[in-house]
Each structure stands twice: as structure tokens, then as C-alpha cells.
């Protein structure tokens, strides 16, 4: 007769595991002897080894008893079912590994490839990492709401980068966003933006427009994070433009 420590040693498990199997009802608890110790026989060792083997093979403990009691054909069917489940779990874990790898890739997290390529192009034309990160965060919001529209938006943005005035403004923005709200140079920024807007075909603004609630969210981010945002928008209104994310023509205030 064996103590719980001995049977655990024979089966290659811990005492805690033996007690866990008791609690799950997989291994019957023997009667205690006159000294108050549980004593196990050889049959208990065999049963414990079978339970351990099934558990180590990936069989859920909730199904171990089913397999222990199953006939040959039932056992084969149950094993096949468990194997299917394990293959599905492996695929899911592989998917998780791919997602974890994307965490290390930075821009690839929550963004489609065309946006990642666009952000890399911004870096390539000398845009500061501060501005690239701001663009990235904005496009994460857009991609979450409008995934099907992302190829179109990225095509538009890539075409804009063909304009030297646009790329120059992008390079300067890292400094501009740090100017105080009353900096008179912000008026010049508004003037330059208005001139660029004038060169865009009128129909393009509607095609590129985002849903109103999403545009409002992005505008709010701009207004709260850039001290001179309000002055730039006021200057644009003087030239007949309103909005930041969704831009519209209005009557000039000048």
C-alpha cells in the first residue's frame, strides 16, 4: 500500500495533482488507515498513470473520464474529436502569434498594408516621427470605421505627396504644432493651406469626406492637441474654408 506521496512519485505527478484529480472525481479517494493516512494500491497507480497520460496529451479533464470508460470505437471517435479541437487551437494560437508579431512591427498594428506604406513614404520625404505617429493614430480611427475605404484614401494621400508644397508643409508641421496659440506665423500657415485647397477640384471634398461623427472626433483631437489649431481654422474661414477633417467651401469672411 502506498501513501499519496508515493503514488504521485510512481505516476510522475505532484501530490497537488493527485488531490486535484480527487477533487475532479477522476481518481477515487481511498479510505484512510488507522493513522489517518490515505493508502493506495497498484490499481490506483495504473489509473493515475492513465489519467496523467490523457491529460498530457491535451485531453480536457472534463473528458478524461469519458475516455477512460469508452470502448475501442468510442475511444477512437473521442480522440478524433479532441484532435480536431487541438488543431483548431493550434491555428488560433498561430493567429495570436502573428498578431503579437505585429505588435513589434509598430505601424502594422491595427492598420492595413497600404497605410503602413503611406506612413513609410512620409518618413521617406523627411516628415518627423512625431507627425508620422499623429497620422498613424488618426488612420487607426478611420480604418476601424471604414476599412473598405482605406485603399481610396491612401491613393488620394499618396497623390497629394507628389506636390512639393504638401511635403514641405508636412515637414514643417512638427514645429508648427508647438507654436503658441497667438503666434502670428499661424496666419501664414492658414494662408498656405487655403491656397492648396483652392487647387483641389471641388468634387474631391465630398468624395474624400468622412462620416460626420468620425470627422468631429478627429477635429476635436486637432483642436485639443495643437495650441494654434483655432487660429489656423479662423484664418481658413477668412479665405472661405471651414473644417479640418471634412473641408467645405463657405463664404469668405474677408
Coordinates of C-alpha atoms in Angstrom, one line a residue:
X1 CA 0.0 0.0 0.0
X2 CA 1.3 3.4 -0.9
X3 CA 1.0 6.9 0.5
X4 CA -0.2 9.8 -1.6
X5 CA 3.5 11.0 -2.0
X6 CA 4.5 7.5 -3.2
X7 CA 1.7 7.1 -5.7
X8 CA 2.5 10.6 -7.0
X9 CA 6.1 9.6 -7.4
X10 CA 5.2 6.4 -9.2
X11 CA 3.0 8.2 -11.7
X12 CA 5.3 11.1 -12.2
X13 CA 3.0 13.8 -10.9
X14 CA 2.8 16.1 -7.9
X15 CA 0.8 15.4 -4.8
X16 CA -1.1 18.5 -5.6
X17 CA -2.1 17.0 -9.0
X18 CA -3.3 13.8 -7.2
X19 CA -5.5 15.9 -5.0
X20 CA -6.8 17.8 -8.0
X21 CA -7.8 14.6 -9.7
X22 CA -9.6 13.6 -6.5
X23 CA -11.5 16.9 -6.5
X24 CA -12.4 16.4 -10.2
X25 CA -13.7 12.9 -9.4
X26 CA -11.3 11.2 -11.7
X27 CA -9.4 9.3 -9.1
X28 CA -11.4 7.8 -6.2
X29 CA -10.1 8.7 -2.8
X30 CA -9.2 5.6 -0.7
X31 CA -10.2 5.1 2.8
X32 CA -7.8 6.3 5.5
X33 CA -5.9 3.8 7.7
X34 CA -5.9 3.8 11.5
X35 CA -3.2 6.5 11.4
X36 CA -5.3 8.8 9.3
X37 CA -3.3 8.4 6.1
X38 CA -4.8 7.5 2.6
X39 CA -3.3 4.3 1.3
X40 CA -3.3 3.5 -2.4
X41 CA -3.0 0.1 -4.2
X42 CA -1.4 -0.8 -7.5
X43 CA -4.7 -0.4 -9.4
X44 CA -4.8 3.3 -8.2
X45 CA -1.3 3.8 -9.6
X46 CA -2.4 2.3 -13.0
X47 CA -5.4 4.6 -13.1
X48 CA -3.4 7.6 -12.1
X49 CA -0.9 6.9 -15.0
X50 CA -3.8 6.6 -17.5
X51 CA -5.3 9.9 -16.3
X52 CA -1.9 11.6 -16.5
X53 CA -1.3 10.3 -20.0
X54 CA -4.6 11.5 -21.3
X55 CA -4.1 14.9 -19.6
X56 CA -0.6 15.4 -21.0
X57 CA -1.9 14.5 -24.5
X58 CA -4.2 17.5 -24.3
X59 CA -7.4 15.8 -23.3
X60 CA -9.6 18.2 -21.2
X61 CA -10.1 16.9 -17.7
X62 CA -13.8 17.2 -18.3
X63 CA -13.5 14.4 -20.9
X64 CA -10.9 12.2 -19.3
X65 CA -13.5 10.0 -17.5
X66 CA -15.4 9.6 -20.8
X67 CA -12.3 8.2 -22.5
X68 CA -11.4 6.0 -19.5
X69 CA -14.8 4.4 -19.7
X70 CA -15.1 4.3 -23.5
X71 CA -14.9 1.2 -25.7
X72 CA -12.5 0.9 -28.5
X73 CA -14.6 2.6 -31.2
X74 CA -15.9 5.2 -28.8
X75 CA -12.4 5.9 -27.7
X76 CA -11.2 6.4 -31.3
X77 CA -14.1 8.7 -32.1
X78 CA -13.5 10.8 -29.0
X79 CA -9.8 11.0 -29.7
X80 CA -10.5 12.2 -33.3
X81 CA -12.9 14.9 -31.9
X82 CA -10.2 16.0 -29.4
X83 CA -7.6 16.1 -32.2
X84 CA -9.8 18.4 -34.3
X85 CA -10.2 20.7 -31.3
X86 CA -6.5 20.7 -30.7
X87 CA -5.8 21.5 -34.4
X88 CA -8.3 24.4 -34.2
X89 CA -6.5 25.7 -31.0
X90 CA -3.1 25.5 -32.8
X91 CA -4.5 27.6 -35.7
X92 CA -5.9 30.1 -33.2
X93 CA -2.6 30.3 -31.3
X94 CA -0.7 30.7 -34.6
X95 CA -3.0 33.6 -35.4
X96 CA -2.3 35.1 -32.0
X97 CA 1.5 34.7 -32.7
X98 CA 1.0 36.6 -35.9
X99 CA -0.8 39.4 -34.1
X100 CA 1.9 39.5 -31.4
X101 CA 4.5 39.8 -34.1
X102 CA 2.6 42.8 -35.5
X103 CA 2.8 44.5 -32.1
X104 CA 6.6 44.6 -32.6
X105 CA 6.1 45.9 -36.1
X106 CA 4.6 49.2 -34.8
X107 CA 2.6 50.7 -37.7
X108 CA 1.2 47.3 -38.7
X109 CA -0.8 47.1 -35.6
X110 CA -4.5 47.8 -36.5
X111 CA -3.6 49.3 -39.9
X112 CA -3.8 47.8 -43.4
X113 CA -0.7 47.5 -45.5
X114 CA -1.5 50.5 -47.7
X115 CA -1.5 52.7 -44.7
X116 CA 1.8 51.3 -43.5
X117 CA 3.3 52.0 -46.9
X118 CA 1.9 55.6 -46.8
X119 CA 3.5 56.2 -43.4
X120 CA 6.8 54.9 -44.6
X121 CA 6.6 57.3 -47.5
X122 CA 6.0 60.1 -45.1
X123 CA 9.2 59.2 -43.4
X124 CA 10.9 58.9 -46.7
X125 CA 10.1 62.6 -47.6
X126 CA 11.5 63.8 -44.3
X127 CA 8.4 64.1 -42.1
X128 CA 9.2 63.9 -38.4
X129 CA 8.3 60.8 -36.4
X130 CA 6.1 63.0 -34.2
X131 CA 3.9 63.8 -37.2
X132 CA 4.0 60.3 -38.6
X133 CA 2.7 59.0 -35.2
X134 CA -0.1 61.5 -35.3
X135 CA -1.1 60.4 -38.8
X136 CA -0.9 56.8 -37.7
X137 CA -3.2 57.3 -34.8
X138 CA -5.7 59.2 -37.0
X139 CA -5.7 56.5 -39.6
X140 CA -6.3 53.8 -37.0
X141 CA -9.5 55.5 -36.1
X142 CA -10.5 55.8 -39.7
X143 CA -9.6 52.2 -40.6
X144 CA -11.6 50.9 -37.7
X145 CA -14.7 52.5 -39.1
X146 CA -14.1 52.5 -42.8
X147 CA -11.8 49.6 -43.7
X148 CA -13.2 49.3 -47.3
X149 CA -12.4 52.9 -48.0
X150 CA -8.7 52.8 -47.0
X151 CA -7.3 52.0 -50.4
X152 CA -9.1 55.0 -51.8
X153 CA -7.9 57.3 -49.0
X154 CA -4.3 56.1 -49.3
X155 CA -4.4 56.7 -53.1
X156 CA -5.5 60.2 -52.5
X157 CA -2.9 60.9 -49.8
X158 CA -0.2 59.4 -52.0
X159 CA -1.1 61.7 -54.8
X160 CA -1.0 64.7 -52.5
X161 CA 2.6 63.8 -51.6
X162 CA 3.5 64.4 -55.2
X163 CA 3.0 68.1 -54.6
X164 CA 6.2 69.6 -53.2
X165 CA 4.2 72.2 -51.3
X166 CA 2.4 69.5 -49.4
X167 CA 5.5 67.6 -48.5
X168 CA 7.2 70.8 -47.4
X169 CA 4.2 71.6 -45.1
X170 CA 4.3 68.1 -43.6
X171 CA 8.0 68.6 -42.8
X172 CA 7.2 71.9 -41.1
X173 CA 4.2 70.7 -39.1
X174 CA 6.3 69.2 -36.3
X175 CA 7.4 72.7 -35.4
X176 CA 4.1 74.4 -36.3
X177 CA 2.1 72.3 -33.8
X178 CA 4.2 73.6 -31.0
X179 CA 3.8 77.3 -31.7
X180 CA 1.7 79.2 -29.1
X181 CA -1.9 80.0 -29.9
X182 CA -1.2 83.7 -30.5
X183 CA 1.8 83.2 -32.8
X184 CA 1.2 85.4 -35.9
X185 CA 3.0 82.9 -38.1
X186 CA -0.1 80.7 -37.8
X187 CA -1.9 83.1 -40.1
X188 CA 0.7 82.3 -42.8
X189 CA 0.1 78.6 -42.3
X190 CA -3.7 79.2 -42.8
X191 CA -2.9 81.2 -46.0
X192 CA -0.8 78.4 -47.4
X193 CA -3.4 75.8 -46.6
X194 CA -6.1 77.9 -48.2
X195 CA -4.0 78.2 -51.4
X196 CA -3.6 74.5 -51.5
X197 CA -7.3 73.9 -51.0
X198 CA -8.0 76.2 -54.0
X199 CA -6.1 73.8 -56.2
X200 CA -8.3 70.8 -55.3
X201 CA -11.2 70.1 -57.6
X202 CA -14.5 71.0 -55.8
X203 CA -15.9 67.4 -56.2
X204 CA -13.0 65.9 -54.4
X205 CA -14.0 67.2 -51.0
X206 CA -17.3 65.3 -51.0
X207 CA -15.6 62.1 -52.3
X208 CA -13.0 62.2 -49.5
X209 CA -15.4 63.2 -46.7
X210 CA -15.6 61.0 -43.6
X211 CA -18.7 60.3 -41.6
X212 CA -19.7 63.4 -39.6
X213 CA -19.2 61.8 -36.1
X214 CA -15.7 60.5 -37.1
X215 CA -14.7 63.8 -38.5
X216 CA -15.8 65.6 -35.4
X217 CA -13.7 63.2 -33.3
X218 CA -10.6 63.9 -35.4
X219 CA -11.3 67.6 -35.3
X220 CA -11.5 67.5 -31.6
X221 CA -8.2 65.8 -31.4
X222 CA -6.6 68.5 -33.6
X223 CA -8.2 71.3 -31.5
X224 CA -7.1 69.8 -28.2
X225 CA -3.6 68.8 -29.1
X226 CA -2.4 71.8 -31.2
X227 CA -2.3 75.2 -29.5
X228 CA -2.7 77.2 -32.7
X229 CA -5.4 75.0 -34.2
X230 CA -8.2 77.5 -33.6
X231 CA -6.2 80.4 -35.1
X232 CA -5.5 78.3 -38.2
X233 CA -9.1 77.4 -38.6
X234 CA -10.2 81.0 -38.2
X235 CA -7.7 82.0 -40.9
X236 CA -9.1 79.4 -43.2
X237 CA -12.6 80.8 -42.7
X238 CA -11.4 84.2 -43.8
X239 CA -10.4 82.5 -47.0
X240 CA -13.7 80.7 -47.4
X241 CA -13.0 77.3 -46.0
X242 CA -14.3 75.5 -42.9
X243 CA -13.4 72.3 -41.2
X244 CA -10.2 70.3 -40.7
X245 CA -11.0 66.7 -41.4
X246 CA -14.0 67.4 -43.7
X247 CA -13.3 70.6 -45.5
X248 CA -16.1 72.7 -47.0
X249 CA -16.4 75.8 -49.1
X250 CA -18.1 78.8 -47.3
X251 CA -18.4 82.5 -48.0
X252 CA -15.1 84.2 -47.2
X253 CA -15.1 86.3 -44.1
X254 CA -12.6 88.8 -45.6

